[in-house]
XYZ file of C-alpha atoms in Angstrom:
723
model
C -6.431 -1.067 -10.252
C -9.546 -2.107 -12.420
C -11.990 -1.096 -10.390
C -10.379 2.423 -10.642
C -10.513 1.947 -14.674
C -14.137 1.199 -14.716
C -14.955 4.328 -12.204
C -12.744 6.447 -14.637
C -15.347 5.393 -17.738
C -18.075 5.703 -15.880
C -17.748 9.256 -15.204
C -16.764 9.672 -19.114
C -20.080 7.673 -19.880
C -21.766 10.120 -17.307
C -20.719 13.637 -19.092
C -21.732 12.278 -21.785
C -25.289 13.031 -21.432
C -24.878 16.744 -21.302
C -24.047 17.866 -24.307
C -23.349 21.774 -25.760
C -26.238 23.004 -27.557
C -26.129 25.637 -29.859
C -29.595 25.894 -29.878
C -31.897 26.737 -27.260
C -35.291 24.560 -28.409
C -36.136 22.851 -25.529
C -38.497 19.506 -26.578
C -37.218 16.717 -25.352
C -37.844 15.719 -21.580
C -35.752 12.948 -21.374
C -33.019 15.156 -21.692
C -30.586 17.553 -19.970
C -29.102 20.364 -22.008
C -25.892 22.111 -21.270
C -26.523 25.854 -22.635
C -24.135 26.901 -23.944
C -25.869 29.785 -26.192
C -25.972 32.670 -23.763
C -25.839 36.820 -23.065
C -24.411 38.271 -19.902
C -23.908 41.553 -18.114
C -21.384 42.731 -16.131
C -22.935 45.088 -13.361
C -19.655 46.676 -12.217
C -21.500 49.319 -10.106
C -23.236 46.635 -7.925
C -26.336 48.630 -7.988
C -28.450 47.892 -11.545
C -31.993 45.941 -10.232
C -33.788 43.798 -12.440
C -35.939 46.332 -14.183
C -32.821 48.470 -15.283
C -31.195 45.227 -16.204
C -33.697 43.740 -18.348
C -33.294 47.306 -20.619
C -28.972 47.101 -20.182
C -27.607 45.869 -23.122
C -26.626 41.796 -22.923
C -23.618 40.466 -24.311
C -23.814 37.165 -26.145
C -21.773 34.839 -24.811
C -18.789 33.376 -27.365
C -14.978 31.882 -26.497
C -13.023 34.746 -26.960
C -15.432 36.603 -24.710
C -15.714 33.354 -22.216
C -13.120 34.634 -19.583
C -14.533 37.500 -19.123
C -18.024 36.115 -17.862
C -16.006 33.966 -15.635
C -13.935 35.864 -14.059
C -15.572 39.000 -13.014
C -18.147 38.925 -9.404
C -20.954 40.594 -10.181
C -22.654 38.810 -13.363
C -26.260 39.192 -14.798
C -27.254 36.086 -17.546
C -29.780 36.270 -19.785
C -31.687 33.266 -21.383
C -33.649 32.830 -23.693
C -34.999 29.790 -24.475
C -37.697 28.035 -27.025
C -40.044 25.310 -25.232
C -41.670 22.852 -26.895
C -45.377 23.116 -24.754
C -46.517 19.782 -25.809
C -43.698 17.907 -24.086
C -41.906 19.839 -21.406
C -44.438 20.855 -17.943
C -42.272 20.755 -15.082
C -38.752 22.902 -16.845
C -36.545 23.405 -13.822
C -32.916 25.179 -14.404
C -29.911 24.072 -12.367
C -26.523 25.833 -12.084
C -23.897 23.589 -12.046
C -21.423 24.575 -9.803
C -21.573 24.688 -5.817
C -19.359 27.451 -3.973
C -21.445 30.366 -5.070
C -22.205 33.421 -2.461
C -25.393 34.434 -3.740
C -27.004 33.604 -7.147
C -30.655 35.603 -7.862
C -33.568 34.031 -10.312
C -35.875 36.253 -11.741
C -38.587 35.800 -14.504
C -41.774 37.731 -14.847
C -45.204 36.220 -13.958
C -48.208 36.675 -16.047
C -49.018 39.649 -14.569
C -45.955 41.095 -15.112
C -44.666 41.407 -12.098
C -41.202 39.709 -10.947
C -40.776 36.372 -9.474
C -37.655 36.039 -7.493
C -35.383 33.133 -5.759
C -32.166 34.355 -3.539
C -30.289 30.916 -3.672
C -26.578 30.457 -2.580
C -23.998 30.182 0.474
C -24.864 33.519 1.847
C -28.226 31.553 2.713
C -28.409 28.210 4.624
C -28.809 25.257 2.941
C -32.047 24.348 4.274
C -33.410 27.809 2.657
C -33.484 25.551 -0.603
C -36.468 24.651 -2.212
C -34.510 21.248 -3.600
C -32.208 19.901 -0.959
C -28.715 19.026 -3.697
C -25.629 20.404 -3.793
C -25.921 22.812 -6.503
C -28.710 25.280 -7.297
C -31.951 24.614 -8.291
C -34.973 26.718 -9.535
C -38.192 26.194 -11.051
C -39.010 28.164 -14.546
C -42.463 28.912 -15.537
C -42.845 27.321 -19.436
C -46.400 29.142 -19.855
C -44.924 30.744 -23.534
C -42.886 28.732 -25.593
C -40.972 31.532 -25.666
C -39.128 31.447 -22.102
C -36.801 34.427 -20.354
C -35.317 34.346 -17.476
C -32.626 36.191 -15.664
C -29.768 35.130 -13.300
C -27.525 37.700 -11.203
C -24.259 36.005 -9.843
C -22.228 37.429 -7.055
C -18.969 36.092 -5.457
C -16.243 36.998 -3.530
C -13.828 34.558 -5.426
C -13.627 34.117 -9.662
C -15.278 30.774 -10.549
C -17.031 29.099 -13.408
C -19.996 27.099 -13.758
C -22.850 25.407 -16.225
C -26.428 26.473 -17.304
C -28.098 22.808 -17.374
C -32.353 22.831 -18.187
C -33.989 20.429 -18.699
C -37.598 18.526 -17.635
C -37.518 17.857 -13.303
C -36.953 14.361 -13.671
C -34.191 14.125 -15.964
C -32.028 17.111 -14.179
C -32.833 14.860 -10.810
C -31.118 12.205 -12.030
C -28.320 13.995 -13.654
C -27.758 14.707 -10.962
C -27.996 11.801 -8.762
C -26.212 10.274 -11.191
C -23.534 12.586 -10.841
C -23.262 12.611 -7.181
C -23.688 8.540 -6.757
C -20.247 8.535 -8.866
C -18.885 11.018 -6.443
C -20.050 9.157 -3.610
C -17.942 5.920 -4.728
C -14.467 8.293 -4.761
C -14.997 9.873 -2.590
C -15.716 6.120 -0.635
C -12.690 4.990 -1.956
C -10.697 7.629 -0.064
C -12.362 7.212 3.610
C -11.929 3.676 2.967
C -8.568 3.871 2.349
C -7.983 6.341 5.319
C -9.696 3.672 7.769
C -7.517 0.782 6.600
C -4.334 2.703 6.820
C -5.191 4.034 10.547
C -5.524 0.202 11.417
C -2.532 -0.273 10.297
C -1.318 2.713 12.374
C -2.877 1.230 15.066
C -1.295 -1.499 14.678
C 2.324 -0.709 13.839
C 2.941 2.515 15.267
C 4.483 4.245 12.283
C 3.978 7.541 12.322
C 4.035 8.049 8.558
C 0.897 6.036 8.181
C -0.542 8.266 10.716
C 0.633 11.661 8.307
C -1.248 9.582 5.326
C -3.814 9.242 7.612
C -4.506 13.166 8.447
C -3.644 14.005 4.492
C -5.994 11.567 3.470
C -9.373 12.697 5.132
C -8.154 16.154 4.475
C -8.245 15.555 1.055
C -11.378 13.862 1.303
C -12.998 16.620 3.548
C -11.571 19.292 0.442
C -13.502 17.385 -2.172
C -16.318 17.420 -0.276
C -16.304 21.355 0.515
C -15.200 21.776 -3.319
C -18.588 19.243 -4.570
C -20.861 21.135 -1.936
C -21.380 17.931 0.039
C -19.963 19.113 3.220
C -22.242 22.296 3.117
C -25.586 19.622 2.722
C -24.030 17.467 5.319
C -21.643 18.519 7.373
C -22.349 22.216 8.421
C -26.315 23.401 6.567
C -26.537 26.610 9.211
C -22.570 27.503 8.932
C -22.974 30.210 6.325
C -19.269 31.777 7.146
C -16.856 28.003 7.546
C -18.779 27.444 3.701
C -17.237 30.471 2.647
C -13.847 29.883 3.345
C -13.909 26.060 3.760
C -12.770 25.749 0.048
C -9.314 27.815 0.551
C -8.988 27.193 4.155
C -8.870 23.268 3.711
C -7.028 23.592 0.386
C -4.096 25.351 1.815
C -3.950 22.798 4.831
C -4.266 20.073 2.843
C -1.564 20.876 0.296
C 0.708 21.714 3.728
C -0.396 17.974 4.989
C 0.790 17.055 0.842
C 4.216 18.692 1.659
C 4.705 17.119 4.930
C 4.402 13.703 3.918
C 6.281 14.014 1.431
C 9.428 15.366 2.824
C 8.519 12.320 5.296
C 8.206 9.768 2.666
C 10.927 10.512 0.181
C 12.963 11.690 3.234
C 14.043 15.429 1.392
C 16.055 16.073 4.274
C 18.370 12.936 2.872
C 17.962 12.649 -0.218
C 17.529 16.664 -1.617
C 18.182 18.852 1.072
C 17.769 22.016 -0.839
C 14.650 21.344 -1.967
C 13.683 19.879 1.567
C 14.310 23.920 2.499
C 12.288 25.072 -0.061
C 9.333 23.049 0.904
C 9.585 24.896 4.123
C 9.445 28.136 2.576
C 5.945 27.283 1.253
C 4.974 25.406 4.882
C 5.442 29.067 6.330
C 3.722 31.021 3.038
C 0.807 28.454 3.156
C 0.838 29.012 6.841
C 0.660 32.589 6.387
C -2.369 31.545 4.578
C -4.552 29.409 6.326
C -4.116 32.557 9.163
C -4.599 35.194 5.990
C -8.607 33.362 5.206
C -10.408 34.327 8.120
C -9.901 37.959 7.032
C -9.991 37.952 3.298
C -10.568 34.670 1.271
C -10.893 36.600 -1.855
C -7.199 37.589 -1.521
C -6.282 34.213 -0.662
C -8.561 32.441 -3.414
C -6.352 34.550 -5.886
C -2.837 33.421 -4.436
C -3.890 29.924 -4.199
C -4.749 30.222 -8.001
C -1.361 30.749 -8.696
C 0.322 28.886 -6.460
C -0.885 24.988 -6.343
C 0.243 24.898 -10.173
C 3.544 25.919 -8.845
C 3.384 23.723 -5.972
C 2.038 20.781 -8.234
C 5.176 21.279 -10.105
C 7.283 21.254 -7.066
C 6.222 18.269 -6.074
C 6.679 16.048 -8.895
C 10.236 17.672 -9.648
C 11.431 17.013 -5.941
C 9.856 13.079 -6.428
C 11.904 12.667 -9.741
C 14.861 14.050 -7.962
C 14.675 11.588 -5.388
C 13.852 8.982 -7.665
C 17.624 9.677 -9.834
C 19.244 9.603 -6.677
C 18.385 5.709 -5.846
C 15.516 5.436 -3.865
C 13.527 3.050 -4.745
C 10.109 4.434 -2.829
C 10.377 7.493 -4.730
C 9.133 5.993 -8.092
C 5.752 4.557 -6.356
C 5.351 8.009 -4.775
C 5.706 9.895 -8.097
C 3.342 7.287 -9.890
C 0.616 8.209 -7.092
C 1.006 11.812 -6.638
C 1.361 12.318 -10.255
C -2.262 11.414 -10.733
C -3.488 13.853 -7.966
C -1.575 16.531 -8.993
C -2.945 15.567 -12.756
C -6.581 16.339 -11.139
C -5.471 19.573 -9.430
C -3.983 21.005 -12.486
C -7.035 19.969 -14.791
C -9.403 21.454 -11.828
C -7.235 24.804 -11.823
C -7.293 25.142 -15.264
C -10.798 24.986 -15.879
C -11.767 26.767 -12.291
C -9.463 30.223 -14.246
C -11.211 29.879 -17.999
C -8.329 27.977 -19.201
C -10.626 25.016 -20.572
C -13.960 24.503 -20.546
C -16.072 23.848 -17.711
C -17.615 20.272 -17.399
C -18.257 17.198 -15.479
C -15.442 15.502 -16.417
C -12.567 19.169 -14.715
C -15.150 18.994 -11.623
C -14.746 15.038 -10.842
C -11.136 14.862 -12.284
C -9.129 15.708 -8.416
C -11.490 13.623 -6.940
C -11.174 10.892 -9.152
C -6.937 11.758 -9.056
C -7.645 12.117 -4.541
C -9.339 8.580 -4.984
C -6.668 7.020 -7.518
C -3.968 8.979 -5.421
C -4.686 8.065 -1.862
C -5.132 4.095 -3.283
C -1.122 3.956 -4.814
C 0.533 6.235 -2.179
C -1.279 2.932 0.768
C 0.895 0.820 -2.109
C 3.752 2.645 -1.784
C 3.585 2.209 2.037
C 3.289 -1.120 1.889
C 6.365 -1.600 -0.421
C 8.220 -0.585 2.662
C 7.936 -3.851 4.356
C 9.045 -5.114 0.912
C 12.388 -2.705 1.384
C 12.687 -3.786 5.290
C 12.420 -7.573 4.342
C 15.546 -6.431 1.866
C 17.719 -5.002 4.572
C 17.205 -7.597 6.690
C 18.104 -10.277 4.026
C 21.566 -8.423 2.863
C 21.915 -8.342 7.210
C 21.667 -11.960 7.069
C 24.201 -12.726 4.229
C 26.565 -10.398 5.890
C 26.310 -12.271 8.951
C 26.210 -15.396 7.172
C 29.827 -14.153 5.059
C 31.420 -13.048 8.931
C 30.550 -16.126 9.903
C 32.336 -18.475 7.524
C 35.803 -16.222 6.925
C 35.567 -16.453 10.843
C 35.629 -20.479 10.855
C 38.376 -20.017 7.712
C 40.329 -17.953 9.816
C 40.210 -21.022 12.817
C 40.701 -23.377 10.477
C 44.143 -21.841 9.625
C 45.023 -20.877 12.790
C 44.736 -24.459 14.053
C 46.756 -25.524 10.957
C 49.834 -23.144 12.111
C 49.034 -24.428 15.571
C 49.251 -28.217 14.951
C 52.701 -27.827 12.369
C 54.049 -25.658 15.551
C 52.813 -28.400 17.728
C 54.793 -31.248 15.585
C 58.006 -29.773 15.069
C 58.680 -28.928 18.915
C 57.042 -32.940 19.495
C 59.832 -33.990 16.862
C 62.779 -31.603 18.596
C 62.050 -33.231 22.173
C 62.037 -36.915 20.776
C 65.209 -36.257 19.245
C 66.803 -34.551 22.132
C 66.210 -36.615 24.796
C 63.776 -40.025 25.250
C 63.838 -38.992 28.858
C 61.302 -36.485 27.882
C 58.834 -38.946 26.442
C 56.606 -38.607 29.641
C 56.687 -34.460 29.089
C 55.753 -35.372 25.654
C 52.698 -37.363 26.697
C 51.313 -34.345 28.391
C 51.586 -32.367 26.353
C 49.501 -34.375 23.383
C 47.166 -34.591 26.038
C 46.773 -30.669 26.875
C 47.115 -30.646 22.575
C 44.176 -33.062 22.532
C 42.247 -31.294 25.970
C 42.955 -27.613 23.562
C 41.295 -28.704 20.522
C 38.304 -30.290 22.190
C 37.975 -27.494 24.493
C 38.253 -25.215 21.150
C 35.878 -27.051 19.435
C 33.232 -26.268 22.108
C 33.631 -23.017 21.914
C 33.631 -22.621 18.412
C 30.171 -24.372 18.852
C 28.790 -22.634 21.939
C 29.580 -19.254 19.917
C 28.277 -20.520 16.557
C 25.551 -21.406 18.395
C 24.701 -18.718 19.876
C 25.066 -16.290 17.101
C 23.060 -18.845 15.049
C 20.107 -18.638 17.925
C 20.213 -14.907 17.711
C 20.067 -14.426 14.652
C 17.379 -17.205 13.345
C 15.144 -15.828 16.483
C 15.594 -12.247 15.330
C 14.660 -12.962 11.911
C 11.819 -14.854 12.973
C 10.973 -11.682 14.917
C 11.329 -9.067 12.625
C 9.227 -10.932 9.854
C 6.637 -11.808 12.272
C 5.134 -8.580 12.838
C 5.085 -7.014 9.412
C 3.430 -10.732 8.143
C 0.943 -10.782 10.730
C -0.018 -7.676 9.503
C -0.594 -8.558 5.912
C -1.928 -12.263 6.832
C -4.727 -9.992 8.900
C -5.334 -7.822 6.342
C -6.176 -9.663 3.578
C -9.358 -11.090 4.750
C -10.953 -7.120 5.474
C -9.191 -6.126 1.929
C -10.996 -8.797 0.508
C -14.491 -7.426 1.929
C -13.252 -3.605 0.836
C -13.053 -4.764 -2.065
C -16.413 -6.359 -1.970
C -18.264 -3.694 -0.546
C -17.163 -1.030 -4.272
C -17.965 -3.899 -6.367
C -21.034 -4.366 -4.349
C -21.993 -0.104 -4.648
C -21.279 -0.371 -8.070
C -23.859 -3.565 -8.778
C -26.422 -1.377 -6.656
C -25.868 1.566 -9.250
C -26.072 -0.877 -12.411
C -29.030 -2.096 -10.706
C -31.003 1.517 -9.973
C -29.603 2.655 -13.827
C -31.331 0.014 -14.935
C -34.572 0.869 -13.359
C -34.199 4.840 -14.043
C -32.367 5.208 -17.472
C -33.549 4.149 -20.914
C -32.481 1.244 -22.670
C -30.391 2.413 -24.868
C -28.470 4.509 -22.115
C -28.558 1.617 -19.926
C -26.761 -0.637 -23.031
C -23.801 1.759 -22.984
C -22.905 0.664 -19.262
C -23.476 -2.952 -20.734
C -20.992 -2.581 -23.531
C -18.412 -0.369 -20.909
C -18.839 -3.916 -18.536
C -17.924 -6.492 -21.832
C -14.987 -4.041 -23.258
C -13.375 -4.071 -19.621
C -14.023 -7.630 -19.042
C -15.749 -6.840 -15.837
C -16.659 -10.354 -14.754
C -12.623 -11.450 -15.158
C -11.560 -8.710 -13.557
C -13.616 -9.667 -10.126
C -12.381 -13.048 -10.686
C -8.743 -11.874 -11.033
C -9.543 -10.178 -7.983
C -9.921 -12.979 -5.760
C -7.259 -15.129 -7.759
C -5.041 -12.474 -6.080
C -5.964 -12.245 -2.698
C -6.307 -15.605 -2.815
C -2.130 -16.324 -3.803
C -1.678 -13.241 -1.451
C -3.264 -15.487 1.592
C -1.342 -19.029 0.675
C 1.710 -17.025 1.100
C 1.668 -15.412 3.962
C 0.434 -19.004 5.526
C 3.469 -20.108 4.058
C 5.834 -17.203 5.624
C 3.862 -18.096 9.075
C 5.183 -21.712 8.570
C 8.585 -20.671 7.746
C 8.769 -18.677 11.374
C 7.276 -21.105 13.226
C 10.182 -23.161 12.010
C 12.714 -20.204 12.533
C 11.517 -19.877 16.646
C 11.293 -23.939 16.963
C 14.920 -24.232 15.939
C 16.219 -20.667 17.413
C 16.235 -22.879 20.471
C 20.221 -23.311 20.455
C 21.359 -21.586 23.642
C 19.190 -23.496 25.611
C 21.292 -25.379 28.313
C 18.812 -27.157 30.273
C 17.352 -30.438 30.135
C 14.066 -30.545 28.893
C 11.449 -32.939 27.038
C 11.219 -32.189 23.839
C 9.765 -33.461 20.720
C 12.551 -34.347 18.219
C 10.019 -34.757 15.671
C 8.807 -31.305 15.874
C 12.934 -30.676 16.084
C 13.137 -32.178 12.600
C 10.369 -30.976 10.402
C 11.488 -26.946 11.882
C 14.674 -27.727 10.316
C 13.429 -29.095 7.426
C 11.870 -25.936 7.132
C 15.249 -24.055 7.257
C 16.573 -26.651 4.275
C 13.644 -26.397 2.470
C 15.748 -24.403 -0.138
C 18.822 -26.349 -0.565
C 16.709 -29.420 -0.769
C 13.193 -29.074 -3.101
C 16.197 -28.287 -6.180
C 17.579 -31.806 -5.660
C 16.438 -34.036 -3.752
C 13.437 -35.699 -2.586
C 13.138 -36.250 1.999
C 10.956 -38.996 2.943
C 10.056 -39.340 6.586
C 8.341 -42.362 8.425
C 7.666 -40.517 11.838
C 6.316 -43.423 14.221
C 4.667 -40.657 17.441
C 7.735 -41.295 19.805
C 7.802 -39.914 23.036
C 9.263 -36.833 24.486
C 12.580 -37.306 25.097
C 15.028 -35.539 27.949
C 17.584 -33.181 26.132
C 19.020 -30.328 24.881
C 16.255 -29.477 22.643
C 18.200 -26.747 20.536
C 21.958 -28.412 20.596
C 19.553 -31.708 18.918
C 18.227 -29.545 16.256
C 21.555 -28.603 15.676
C 22.725 -32.075 15.118
C 20.461 -32.493 12.333
C 20.596 -29.396 10.879
C 24.470 -30.991 10.621
C 23.792 -34.662 9.584
C 21.234 -33.498 6.835
C 23.887 -30.587 5.337
C 26.306 -33.499 5.142
C 24.046 -35.729 3.292
C 22.617 -32.801 1.159
C 26.221 -31.994 0.149
C 27.344 -35.630 -0.252
C 24.158 -36.253 -2.584
C 25.397 -32.898 -4.706
C 28.796 -34.069 -5.021
C 27.716 -37.203 -6.253
C 27.858 -37.491 -10.217
C 26.411 -41.021 -10.536
C 23.492 -39.981 -8.296
C 20.545 -39.475 -10.946
C 18.194 -38.899 -7.995
C 19.060 -38.353 -4.700
C 16.695 -39.183 -1.987
C 17.214 -38.748 1.995
C 15.125 -41.052 4.527
C 14.227 -40.086 7.850
C 12.677 -42.950 10.419
C 12.106 -42.829 14.367
C 11.131 -45.731 16.363
C 11.308 -46.358 20.266
C 10.654 -48.972 22.301
C 10.262 -48.642 26.481
C 14.033 -47.173 26.984
C 14.772 -45.332 24.025
C 14.300 -44.005 20.944
C 15.784 -44.455 17.567
C 16.297 -41.893 14.762
C 17.525 -43.302 11.068
C 18.508 -40.527 8.507
C 19.399 -42.846 5.557
C 20.827 -40.993 1.843
C 21.437 -42.859 -1.446
C 24.931 -40.643 -2.055
C 28.186 -41.973 -2.900
C 28.643 -43.239 0.398
C 32.356 -43.481 2.178
C 35.206 -45.938 2.832
C 35.773 -47.413 6.131
C 39.388 -45.569 6.812
C 36.849 -42.419 6.269
C 34.409 -43.746 8.825
C 37.130 -44.422 11.629
C 37.894 -40.768 11.491
C 34.560 -38.869 11.189
C 33.939 -37.680 14.709
C 37.765 -36.689 14.809
C 37.932 -32.808 14.884
C 38.969 -31.178 12.130
C 38.881 -33.863 9.886
C 37.336 -33.060 6.859
C 37.217 -34.683 3.279
C 36.104 -31.519 1.948
C 38.838 -28.284 0.175
C 40.047 -25.666 2.032
C 37.506 -22.795 3.461
C 34.290 -25.286 2.456
C 34.650 -27.113 6.203
C 35.847 -26.765 9.273
C 36.210 -30.293 10.786
C 33.902 -29.994 13.581
C 30.262 -30.536 12.125
C 30.229 -34.371 13.386
C 32.445 -33.946 16.365
C 29.916 -31.452 17.534
C 27.160 -33.985 16.493
C 29.169 -36.548 18.486
C 29.581 -34.673 21.517
C 25.931 -34.050 22.226
C 25.092 -37.099 21.834
C 27.431 -37.994 24.272
C 26.604 -35.415 26.886
C 22.837 -36.735 27.063
C 24.279 -40.739 27.435
C 23.157 -41.540 23.769
C 25.326 -42.844 21.209
C 25.288 -42.502 17.517
C 26.629 -45.325 15.073
C 27.388 -44.965 10.629
C 26.634 -47.894 8.330
C 28.353 -46.794 4.483
C 29.544 -48.264 1.512
C 30.966 -47.016 -1.388
C 27.825 -45.860 -3.666
C 25.284 -47.317 -1.513
C 24.704 -44.315 0.491
C 25.330 -43.687 3.739
C 22.873 -44.014 7.518
C 23.357 -42.528 10.204
C 21.484 -43.926 13.555
C 21.207 -42.413 16.633
C 20.389 -43.812 19.750
C 18.903 -41.543 22.761
C 17.467 -42.741 26.484
C 13.208 -41.420 26.830
C 15.217 -39.758 30.489
C 18.548 -38.595 31.362
C 20.507 -37.841 34.811
C 23.616 -35.840 32.828
C 25.038 -32.592 33.964
C 24.230 -29.334 31.917
C 26.310 -28.865 28.623
C 27.529 -25.627 30.420
C 29.586 -27.390 33.806
C 32.309 -28.304 30.925
């Protein structure tokens, strides 16, 4: 945002070059004069010749009759100047307005005849002597008292400034203005290209609407500033005459369509959505009408544009008040653009003075608006991430409630079985054999329940983690891949400014150039450049860290694999630690002593669950022990010719021998009701046993606990699904 602030300051600086001169005395070849002291005459007949006009009763321009000059369509201007002939030699006159149907310049020659030059948009662009976007005429300065006349004809009302000065000074003034305009328009089209790339990558319709709107906005600015006639259609007189009105109407329609789509007005402000559609119909009619009568369309646009500006602003406020968070970013972005439109329209209708600020305000507002709207679109990624996190939280909460319900149902079932067993034992000892069968069935039922719970939990967790990894992967890839292009774009903009500064240093006076240096120091230009680099570096580091988390999620999500495969268990441990990072980093230290063990034939996803359960128990045990000042978990691996060994040791409170004996029994837990199902280590034991491995526990009170897993490198066991 700092570079936009700097562009604005440069714009203000340029406007100070031209100051209003109440006395038309031209004596400084290094200065351009914005003449305010001139006379005008309104020709309502459209028929008067230059000879008749020379004898007409001209009226001196004042603040009170200013609107009369600009709001009429056939006006003669008389400029009477005193020129210092010793200093001024190649004097030129510049009409600071790019859109004028005809502008005729008259000055008497030494022999009494009239020198006449005809310019305007009714003539091809190449008809002009000076190939610039504004109208420039040579002035004969053979006499100190220099008088010339200008006739202005236009189908629509417009405003203008009269700029006079030495040829080089005026051309420098024009070049400086067009360079600033080029920087502003470059920002707009840079954002068009950037967001077009995002649309191609994401296929999000919102980005396509934004790209079309921003492109139309950029072309409209080129039309308003006269650049389009110079470079896009220099021979198309008709389109140049209707271009500003046509593109204003089309761009406004694009703005309304983008507003409805981005703010979801049909959902958050249905009545205002209907009003916006009415405006779309009105502007559609204007788009058709402009091809037949541009004057009427211009008048209607001048009336409607302030209304549209206030309407869009009101819609953004209403939607924001309804609680839709992206509306505040939209409000910020469009407020800048609408403010530029408002200032521009006020200058065009003569409410305020027309100068370089009002001429370029709409372009600056448009550039700032497209940048802020791009940030607003990027904010949609954060909203999507928030929604995904809420979905994950809901899923985990439902999973916990489900586990609690199963635990309570098992308690009721166990009580009923015990009661029935006691009744059978007291009634008839002959039924001991049947009682034994019941106990056996009950044991099998518990094992089956354990396996069913495990299978369902693993399937849900696998789908959940895989879904999260997939959904986050797309947006983070686009963020990661766009940091580099964004950095290059910023560097390009900085290079444009520095090239402009270099040009200014070569062409401006030392006093004027010092003002630029002072502005750089005031906004801390070097610090801003360094800060941008730090921000981009931070964005890249954050994206890389997120990619590592996604990689861990993808590795961990293999919980539904039921086929034996050769698996790198050390990678599985690493992915599990990534998922547990938020629980680990604030409570304890984890040390890994890996020995590059060979791949093991096993169920990769199931072994990830083994590591998850054991590490979770270790973390919870350390957190619950008030005596442990600094928690620590040590994970070690080793192997021999036929087996691998994995040790997970912690310095928690340890376990009694009684607890160790029941540790792998289903539904045995030392946690309070609702915080554990007692199935975690039972599941661990079954998984390790199924692949012909074993798990040993070493623990002492206040000394910590160590789990040692022994697995064969190759396996011949049947798949888990056979159970």
